[in-house]
Each structure stands twice: as C-alpha cells, then as structure tokens.
Amino acid sequence: TNLSISRGERTAVEDYKLGDTGIVVEKDMIVYIPIYAMHYDPDFFQDPETFNPER
C-alpha cells in the first residue's frame, strides 16, 4: 500500500442525522473513516490499484 495511514477517526461534537437514512451519529460517538477502503473503491477512483499521486 502507498498510504501513510489506513483510517482516520473523529469524535462527533453534536448529534448528527445522516440525511434520510434514519441513522443518527450521537454526540461523543467515535466515527472511523476507512481511508484505505475509499482509496481502493472503483466507485471513487478509476483503476484504484494503480499508484497515481496526481489524482
């Protein structure tokens, strides 16, 4: 892998409703952000297996 980190995390500072999903991220909940998975998702990047620092 060419990523320096594989995930990030943030703590919610207030309750947050995710659109019309019915999901609520409650205050003080830790949310993990799967950076590695997003970078290898073809829905976000064409040819995700290719190292391309310009994207």
XYZ file of C-alpha atoms in Angstrom:
55
model
C 0.000 0.000 0.000
C 1.100 3.578 -0.632
C -0.979 5.195 2.107
C 0.657 6.566 5.220
C -2.495 5.894 7.267
C -5.279 3.356 6.731
C -8.046 5.071 8.664
C -8.940 8.263 10.397
C -11.265 8.895 13.281
C -13.301 11.790 14.530
C -15.471 12.333 17.590
C -18.903 13.833 16.999
C -19.276 17.169 18.785
C -23.073 17.110 18.470
C -25.811 14.739 17.325
C -25.896 14.499 13.527
C -28.623 12.924 11.380
C -27.369 11.329 8.149
C -29.892 12.620 5.619
C -32.960 10.415 5.180
C -31.202 7.221 6.309
C -32.619 7.262 9.822
C -29.067 6.987 11.161
C -28.038 9.390 13.911
C -24.411 9.838 14.920
C -24.690 10.747 18.568
C -22.533 13.323 20.326
C -19.233 11.862 21.608
C -19.533 8.850 19.265
C -16.257 7.961 17.543
C -16.596 7.690 13.769
C -13.963 5.718 11.864
C -13.133 6.839 8.320
C -11.813 3.929 6.211
C -9.286 5.859 4.112
C -7.659 2.712 2.707
C -11.015 1.279 1.603
C -12.103 4.566 -0.007
C -8.860 4.838 -1.983
C -9.326 1.336 -3.393
C -13.022 1.737 -4.248
C -13.651 1.841 -8.030
C -16.758 3.969 -7.360
C -14.369 6.782 -6.352
C -11.228 6.103 -8.405
C -10.803 4.676 -11.875
C -8.236 1.841 -11.769
C -7.776 2.061 -7.976
C -4.942 -0.499 -7.903
C -2.661 1.855 -9.873
C -0.473 4.223 -7.857
C -1.254 7.714 -9.165
C -0.255 10.570 -6.822
C -1.850 13.194 -9.117
C -5.433 12.049 -8.541
